[in-house]
Short mmCIF file of C-alpha atoms and ligand atoms in Angstrom, two decimals:
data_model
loop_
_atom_site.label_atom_id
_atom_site.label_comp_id
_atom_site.label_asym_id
_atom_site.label_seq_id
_atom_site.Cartn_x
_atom_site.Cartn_y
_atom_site.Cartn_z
CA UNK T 1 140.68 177.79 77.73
CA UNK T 2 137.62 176.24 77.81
CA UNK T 3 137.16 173.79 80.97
CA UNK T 4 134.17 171.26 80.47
CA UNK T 5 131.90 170.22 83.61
CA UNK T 6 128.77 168.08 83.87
CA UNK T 7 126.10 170.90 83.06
CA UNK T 8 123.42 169.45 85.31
CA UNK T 9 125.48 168.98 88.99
CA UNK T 10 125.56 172.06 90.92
CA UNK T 11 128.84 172.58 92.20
CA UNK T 12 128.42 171.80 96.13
CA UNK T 13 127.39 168.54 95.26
CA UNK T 14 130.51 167.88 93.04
CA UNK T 15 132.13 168.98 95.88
CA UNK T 16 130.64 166.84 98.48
CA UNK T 17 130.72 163.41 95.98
CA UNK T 18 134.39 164.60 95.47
CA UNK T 19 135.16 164.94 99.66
CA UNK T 20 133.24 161.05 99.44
CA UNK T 21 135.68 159.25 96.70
CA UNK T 22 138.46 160.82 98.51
CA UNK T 23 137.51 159.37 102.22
CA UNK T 24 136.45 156.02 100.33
CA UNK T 25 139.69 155.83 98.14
CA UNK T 26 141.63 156.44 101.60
CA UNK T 27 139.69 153.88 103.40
CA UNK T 28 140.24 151.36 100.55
CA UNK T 29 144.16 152.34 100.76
CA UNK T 30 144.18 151.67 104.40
CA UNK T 31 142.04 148.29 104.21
CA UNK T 32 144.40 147.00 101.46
CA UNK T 33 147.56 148.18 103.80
CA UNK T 34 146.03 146.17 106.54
CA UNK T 35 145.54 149.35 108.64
CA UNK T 36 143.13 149.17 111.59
CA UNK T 37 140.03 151.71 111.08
CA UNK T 38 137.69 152.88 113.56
CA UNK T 39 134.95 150.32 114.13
CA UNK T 40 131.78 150.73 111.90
CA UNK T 41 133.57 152.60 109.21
CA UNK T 42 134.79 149.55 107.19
CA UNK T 43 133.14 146.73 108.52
CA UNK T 44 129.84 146.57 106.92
CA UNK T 45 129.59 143.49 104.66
CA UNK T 46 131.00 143.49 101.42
CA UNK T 47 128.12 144.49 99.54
CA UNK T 48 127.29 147.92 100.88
CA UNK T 49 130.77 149.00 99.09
CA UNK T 50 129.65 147.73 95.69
CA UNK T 51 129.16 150.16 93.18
CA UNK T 52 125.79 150.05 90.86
CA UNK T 53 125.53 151.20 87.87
CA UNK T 54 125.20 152.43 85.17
CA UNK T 55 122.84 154.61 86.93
CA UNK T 56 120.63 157.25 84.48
CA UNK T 57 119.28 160.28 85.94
CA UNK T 58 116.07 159.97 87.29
CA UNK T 59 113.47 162.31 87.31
CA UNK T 60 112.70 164.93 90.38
CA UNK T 61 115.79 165.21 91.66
CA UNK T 62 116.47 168.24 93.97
CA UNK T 63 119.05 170.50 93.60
CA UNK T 64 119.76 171.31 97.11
CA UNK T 65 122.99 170.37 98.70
CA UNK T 66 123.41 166.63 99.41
CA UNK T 67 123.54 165.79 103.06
CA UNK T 68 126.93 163.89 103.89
CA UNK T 69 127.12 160.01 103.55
CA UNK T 70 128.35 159.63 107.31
CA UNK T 71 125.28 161.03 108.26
CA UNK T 72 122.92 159.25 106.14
CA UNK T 73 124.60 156.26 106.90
CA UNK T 74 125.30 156.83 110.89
CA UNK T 75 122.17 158.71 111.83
CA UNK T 76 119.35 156.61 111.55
CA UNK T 77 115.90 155.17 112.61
CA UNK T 78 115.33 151.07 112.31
CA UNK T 79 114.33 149.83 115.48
CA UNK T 80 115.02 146.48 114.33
CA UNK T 81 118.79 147.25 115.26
CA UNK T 82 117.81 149.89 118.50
CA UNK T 83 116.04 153.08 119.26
CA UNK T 84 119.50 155.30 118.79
CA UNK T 85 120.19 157.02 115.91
CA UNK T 86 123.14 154.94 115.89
CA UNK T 87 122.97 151.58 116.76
CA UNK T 88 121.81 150.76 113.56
CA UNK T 89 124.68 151.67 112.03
CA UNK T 90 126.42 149.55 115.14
CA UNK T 91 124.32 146.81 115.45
CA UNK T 92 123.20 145.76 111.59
CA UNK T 93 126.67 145.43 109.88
CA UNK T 94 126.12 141.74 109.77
CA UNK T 95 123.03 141.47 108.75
CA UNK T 96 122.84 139.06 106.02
CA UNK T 97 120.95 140.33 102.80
CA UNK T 98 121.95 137.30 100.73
CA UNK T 99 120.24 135.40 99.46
CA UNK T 100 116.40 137.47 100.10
CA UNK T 101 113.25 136.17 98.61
CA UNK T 102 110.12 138.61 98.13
CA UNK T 103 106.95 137.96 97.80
CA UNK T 104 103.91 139.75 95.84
CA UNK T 105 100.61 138.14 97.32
CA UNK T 106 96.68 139.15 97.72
CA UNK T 107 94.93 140.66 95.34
CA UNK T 108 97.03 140.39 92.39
CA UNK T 109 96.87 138.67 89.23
CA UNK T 110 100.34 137.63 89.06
CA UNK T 111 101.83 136.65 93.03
CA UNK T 112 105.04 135.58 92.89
CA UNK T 113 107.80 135.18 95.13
CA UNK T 114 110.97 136.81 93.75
CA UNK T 115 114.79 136.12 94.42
CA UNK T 116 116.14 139.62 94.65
CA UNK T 117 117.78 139.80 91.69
CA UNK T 118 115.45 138.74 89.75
CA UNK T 119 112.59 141.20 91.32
CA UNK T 120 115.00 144.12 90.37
CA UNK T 121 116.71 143.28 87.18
CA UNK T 122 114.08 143.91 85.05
CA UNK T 123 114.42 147.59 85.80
CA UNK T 124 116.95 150.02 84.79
CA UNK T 125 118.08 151.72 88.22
CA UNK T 126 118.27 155.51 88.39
CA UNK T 127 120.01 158.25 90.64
CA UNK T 128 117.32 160.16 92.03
CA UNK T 129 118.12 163.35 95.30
CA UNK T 130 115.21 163.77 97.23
CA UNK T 131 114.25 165.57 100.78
CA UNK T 132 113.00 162.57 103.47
CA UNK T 133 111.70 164.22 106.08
CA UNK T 134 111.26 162.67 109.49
CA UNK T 135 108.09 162.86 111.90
CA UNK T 136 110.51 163.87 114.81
CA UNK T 137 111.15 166.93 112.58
CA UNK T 138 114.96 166.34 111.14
CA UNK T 139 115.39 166.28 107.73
CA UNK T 140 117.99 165.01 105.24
CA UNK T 141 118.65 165.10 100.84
CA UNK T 142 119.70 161.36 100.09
CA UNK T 143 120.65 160.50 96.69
CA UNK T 144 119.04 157.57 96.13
CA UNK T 145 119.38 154.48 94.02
CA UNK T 146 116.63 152.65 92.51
CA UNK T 147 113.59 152.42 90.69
CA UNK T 148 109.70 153.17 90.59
CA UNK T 149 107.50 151.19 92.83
CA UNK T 150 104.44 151.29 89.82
CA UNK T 151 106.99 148.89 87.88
CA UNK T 152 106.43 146.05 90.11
CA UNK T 153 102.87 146.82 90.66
CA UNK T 154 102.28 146.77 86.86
CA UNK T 155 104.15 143.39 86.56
CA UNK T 156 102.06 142.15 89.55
CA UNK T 157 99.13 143.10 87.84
CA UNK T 158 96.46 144.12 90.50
CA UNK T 159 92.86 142.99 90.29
CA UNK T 160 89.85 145.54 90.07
CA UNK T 161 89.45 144.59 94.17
CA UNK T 162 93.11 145.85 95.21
CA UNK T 163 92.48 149.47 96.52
CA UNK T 164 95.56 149.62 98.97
CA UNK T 165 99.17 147.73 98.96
CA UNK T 166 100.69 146.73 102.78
CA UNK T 167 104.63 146.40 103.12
CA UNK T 168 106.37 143.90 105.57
CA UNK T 169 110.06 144.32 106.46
CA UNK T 170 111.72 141.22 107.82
CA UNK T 171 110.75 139.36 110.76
CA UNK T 172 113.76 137.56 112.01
CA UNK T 173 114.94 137.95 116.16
CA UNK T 174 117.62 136.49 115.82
CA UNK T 175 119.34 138.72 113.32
CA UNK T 176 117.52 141.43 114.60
CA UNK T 177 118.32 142.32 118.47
CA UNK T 178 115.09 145.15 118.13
CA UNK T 179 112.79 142.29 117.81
CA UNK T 180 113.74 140.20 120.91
CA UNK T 181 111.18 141.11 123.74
CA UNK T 182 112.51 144.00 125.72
CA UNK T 183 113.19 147.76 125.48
CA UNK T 184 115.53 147.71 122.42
CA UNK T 185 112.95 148.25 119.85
CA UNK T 186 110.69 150.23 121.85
CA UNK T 187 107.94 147.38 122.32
CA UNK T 188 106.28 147.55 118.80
CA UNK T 189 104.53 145.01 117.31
CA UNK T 190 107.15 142.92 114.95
CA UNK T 191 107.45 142.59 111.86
CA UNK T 192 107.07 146.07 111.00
CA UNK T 193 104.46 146.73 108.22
CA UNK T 194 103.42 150.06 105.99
CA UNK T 195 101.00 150.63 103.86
CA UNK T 196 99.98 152.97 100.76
CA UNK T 197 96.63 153.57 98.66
CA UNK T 198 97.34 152.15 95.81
CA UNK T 199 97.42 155.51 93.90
CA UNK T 200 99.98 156.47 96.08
CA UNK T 201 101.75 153.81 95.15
CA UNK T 202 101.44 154.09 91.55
CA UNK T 203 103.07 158.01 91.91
CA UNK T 204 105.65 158.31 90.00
CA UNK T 205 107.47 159.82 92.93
CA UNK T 206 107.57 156.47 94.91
CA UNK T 207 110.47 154.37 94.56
CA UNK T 208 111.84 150.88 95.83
CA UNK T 209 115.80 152.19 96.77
CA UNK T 210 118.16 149.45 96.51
CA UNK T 211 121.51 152.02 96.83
CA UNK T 212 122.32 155.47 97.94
CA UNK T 213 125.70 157.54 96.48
CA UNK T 214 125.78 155.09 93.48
CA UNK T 215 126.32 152.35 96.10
CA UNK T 216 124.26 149.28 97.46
CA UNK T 217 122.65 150.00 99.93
CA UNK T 218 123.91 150.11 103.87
CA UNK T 219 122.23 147.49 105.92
CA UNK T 220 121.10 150.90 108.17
CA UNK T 221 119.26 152.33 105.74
CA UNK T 222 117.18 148.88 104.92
CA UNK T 223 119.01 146.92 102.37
CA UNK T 224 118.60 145.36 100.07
CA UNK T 225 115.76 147.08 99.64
CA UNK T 226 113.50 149.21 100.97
CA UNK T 227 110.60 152.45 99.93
CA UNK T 228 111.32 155.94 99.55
CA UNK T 229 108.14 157.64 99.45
CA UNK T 230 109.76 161.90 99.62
CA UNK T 231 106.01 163.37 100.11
CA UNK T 232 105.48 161.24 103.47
CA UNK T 233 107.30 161.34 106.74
CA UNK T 234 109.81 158.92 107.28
CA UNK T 235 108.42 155.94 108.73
CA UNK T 236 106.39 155.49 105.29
CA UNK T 237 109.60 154.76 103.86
CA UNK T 238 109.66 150.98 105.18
CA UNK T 239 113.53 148.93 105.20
CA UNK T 240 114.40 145.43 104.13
CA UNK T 241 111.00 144.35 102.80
CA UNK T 242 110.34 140.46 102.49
CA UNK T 243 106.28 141.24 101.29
CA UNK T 244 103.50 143.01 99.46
CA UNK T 245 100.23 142.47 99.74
CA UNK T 246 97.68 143.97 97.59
CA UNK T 247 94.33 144.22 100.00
CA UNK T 248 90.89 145.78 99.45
CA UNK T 249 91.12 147.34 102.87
CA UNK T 250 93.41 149.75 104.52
CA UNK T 251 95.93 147.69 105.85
CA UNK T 252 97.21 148.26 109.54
CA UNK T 253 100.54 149.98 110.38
CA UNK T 254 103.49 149.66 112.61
CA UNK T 255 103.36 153.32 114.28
CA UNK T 256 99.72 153.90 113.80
CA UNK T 257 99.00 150.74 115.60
CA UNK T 258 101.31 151.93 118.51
CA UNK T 259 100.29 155.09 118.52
CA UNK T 260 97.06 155.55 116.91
CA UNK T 261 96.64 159.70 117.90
CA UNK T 262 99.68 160.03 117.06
CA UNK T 263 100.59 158.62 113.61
CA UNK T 264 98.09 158.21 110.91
CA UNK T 265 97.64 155.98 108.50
CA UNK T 266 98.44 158.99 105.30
CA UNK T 267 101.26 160.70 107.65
CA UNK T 268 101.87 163.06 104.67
CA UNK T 269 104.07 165.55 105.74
CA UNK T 270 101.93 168.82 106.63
CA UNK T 271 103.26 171.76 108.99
CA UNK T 272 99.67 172.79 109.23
CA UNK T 273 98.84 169.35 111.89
CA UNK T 274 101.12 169.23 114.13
CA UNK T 275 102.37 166.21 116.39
CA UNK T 276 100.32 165.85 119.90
CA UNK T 277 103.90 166.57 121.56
CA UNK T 278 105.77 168.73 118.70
CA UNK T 279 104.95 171.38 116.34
CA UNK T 280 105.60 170.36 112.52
CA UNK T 281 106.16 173.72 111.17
CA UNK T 282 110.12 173.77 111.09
CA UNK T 283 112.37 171.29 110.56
CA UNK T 284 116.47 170.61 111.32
CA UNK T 285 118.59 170.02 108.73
CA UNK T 286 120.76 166.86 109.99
CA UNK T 287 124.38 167.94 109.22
CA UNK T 288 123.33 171.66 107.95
CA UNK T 289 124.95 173.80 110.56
CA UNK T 290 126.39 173.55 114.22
CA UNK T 291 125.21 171.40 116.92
CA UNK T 292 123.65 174.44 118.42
CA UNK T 293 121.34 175.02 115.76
CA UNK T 294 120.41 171.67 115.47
CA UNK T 295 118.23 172.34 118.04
CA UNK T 296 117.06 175.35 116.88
CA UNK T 297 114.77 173.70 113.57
CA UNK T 298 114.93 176.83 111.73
CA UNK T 299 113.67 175.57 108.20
CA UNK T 300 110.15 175.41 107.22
CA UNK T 301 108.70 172.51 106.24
CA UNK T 302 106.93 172.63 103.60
CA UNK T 303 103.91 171.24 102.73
CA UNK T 304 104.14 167.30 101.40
CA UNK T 305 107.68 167.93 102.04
CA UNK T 306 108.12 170.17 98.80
CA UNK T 307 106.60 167.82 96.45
CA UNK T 308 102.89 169.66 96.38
CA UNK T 309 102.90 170.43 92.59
CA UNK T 310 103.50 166.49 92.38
CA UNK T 311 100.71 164.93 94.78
CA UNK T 312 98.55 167.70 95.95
CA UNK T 313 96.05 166.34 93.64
CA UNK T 314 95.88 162.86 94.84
CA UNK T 315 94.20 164.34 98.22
CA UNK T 316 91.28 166.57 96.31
CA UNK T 317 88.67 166.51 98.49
CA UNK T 318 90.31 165.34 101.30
CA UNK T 319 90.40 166.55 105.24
CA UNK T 320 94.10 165.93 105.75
CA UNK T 321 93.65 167.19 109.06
CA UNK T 322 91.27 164.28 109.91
CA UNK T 323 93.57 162.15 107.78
CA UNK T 324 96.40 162.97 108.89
N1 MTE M 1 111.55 148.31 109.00
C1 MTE M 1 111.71 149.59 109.40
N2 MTE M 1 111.62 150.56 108.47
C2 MTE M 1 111.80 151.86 108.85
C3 MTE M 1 112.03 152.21 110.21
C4 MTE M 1 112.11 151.15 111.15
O1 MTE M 1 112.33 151.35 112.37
N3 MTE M 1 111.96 149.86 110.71
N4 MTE M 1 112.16 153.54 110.56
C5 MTE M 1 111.52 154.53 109.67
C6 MTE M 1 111.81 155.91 110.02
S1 MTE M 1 111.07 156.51 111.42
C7 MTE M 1 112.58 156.73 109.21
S2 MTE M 1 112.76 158.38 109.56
C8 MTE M 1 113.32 156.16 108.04
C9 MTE M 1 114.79 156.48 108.19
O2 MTE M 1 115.51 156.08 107.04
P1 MTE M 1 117.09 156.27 107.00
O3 MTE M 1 117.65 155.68 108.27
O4 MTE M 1 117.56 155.56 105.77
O5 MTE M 1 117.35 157.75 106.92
O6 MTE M 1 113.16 154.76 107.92
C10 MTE M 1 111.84 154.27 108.20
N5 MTE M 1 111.75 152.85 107.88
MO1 MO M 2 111.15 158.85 111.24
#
């Protein structure tokens, strides 16, 4: 007997998505039987449940084992909701993401400000698994939802001055307890704001997420909708965006403004600079193995997080150890 099976998903990852309806179908049982859940696991705001689709296939998609939706959805850095890896998670389920505007401003033929909707719809979303890899040297494989960043820059239309595009994530205190003046969100300098050369940008790798496991995106992880750039560390990969501005000059950002030794304005991810207070060479697998070996960052990491044969090229020339 012959039994059919989607050629192109390997079979841990049929196996994880599988564990993930079942949890989900049970939580959606116990909801509708008015069961009490643990706090956190089905209180986020309606939206985050939604499904999206249809969703095609994007391209450059690893094939490596998915890491779990708990902990891509309770382990977490926005400091917007607190420094621990979970108060996000904790502190942003009522964060309201409707309605959001966005706006495309600077040097651009075409600025615009955007109702969500309308800034995505154009765009057919795709599934698309990749490695982000964080500067404090855990990593994760998050199958994201969304689509590439060039599509908006195309519709935006840069002029012949725009050599850079800056990011700004939401600046709101009251929503957000990080931004209130104390220790919460480690003192940086609100809102927070990226950046990318605007060939970076234009990689086709670079995407604008707006779900993850073929579901809108959790307020933790920056809904509605924030970048994924895979060949970067982490805090490239800026949440809840409100603004891009297309400048002529490298624009300033959040962590190299805090800590200008220490993060760069390129941060690609290289285990040949290390941090000034941690090597980069090896990297922990959030979720991979015990507790014990959590500590114990036995993977390499590898250069531009994997994604070499993809980007290399866009640093010819370059000193990546001066610009790091
Ligand atoms: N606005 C904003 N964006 C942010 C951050 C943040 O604190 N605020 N943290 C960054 C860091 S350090 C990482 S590692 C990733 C984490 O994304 P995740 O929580 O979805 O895994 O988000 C990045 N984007
Ligand atoms: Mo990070």
């Amino acid at each position: 007997m012959l039994i059919k099976q989607a050629p192109d998903i390997p079979s841990h990852e049929i196996t994880d998505e599988k564990l993930y309806r079942e949890r989900r179908r049970f939580l959606q049982q116990a909801a509708a039987a008015g069961l009490l859940l643990a706090p956190g696991l089905n209180a986020w705001p309606q939206e985050s449940k939604k499904k999206l689709g249809p969703l095609k296939k994007g391209p450059f998609s690893t094939v490596e084992k998915v890491t779990s939706y708990k902990d891509i959805t309770r382990y977490n850095n926005f400091y917007e909701f607190g420094t621990d890896k979970s108060d996000p998670a904790d502190n942003a389920k009522n964060f309201r993401t409707r309605p959001w505007t966005i706006t495309v401003e600077g040097e651009a033929k075409r600025p615009a400000t955007y109702q969500l909707e309308d800034f995505i719809k154009p765009y057919a979303l795709e599934e698309r698994i990749y490695r982000l890899r964080c500067v404090e040297a855990w990593s994760m494989v998050i199958p994201w939802v969304g689509f590439p960043l060039n599509e908006i820059i195309k519709r935006a239309e840069p002029t012949s001055r725009a050599k850079y595009v800056q990011f700004t994530t939401l600046l709101d205190p009251k929503q957000m307890p990080g931004q209130r003046p104390g220790l919460l969100g480690a003192g940086l300098d609100w809102p927070y704001v990226e950046g990318l050369r605007l060939d970076e940008a234009m990689h086709p790798l670079a995407i604008f997420a707006v779900g993850l496991y073929g579901e809108v995106l959790p307020n933790q992880n920056g809904a509605p909708l924030r970048l994924v750039v895979p060949w970067k560390y982490g805090f490239k990969s800026i949440k809840s965006i409100v603004k891009m501005t297309f400048t002529e000059s490298e624009p300033p950002t959040t962590w190299s403004k805090a800590n200008p030794r220490e993060y760069g304005f390129y941060s690609n991810v290289n285990p040949a600079v290390d941090h000034p207070r941690w090597s980069q060479a090896y990297e922990t697998r959030v979720g991979e193995d015990s507790f014990l070996s959590r500590l114990t960052r036995k993977r390499k990491t590898l250069s531009f997080n994997g994604y070499a044969d993809q980007v290399a090229s866009l640093y010819a020339g370059m000193d990546l150890k001066k610009f790091f």
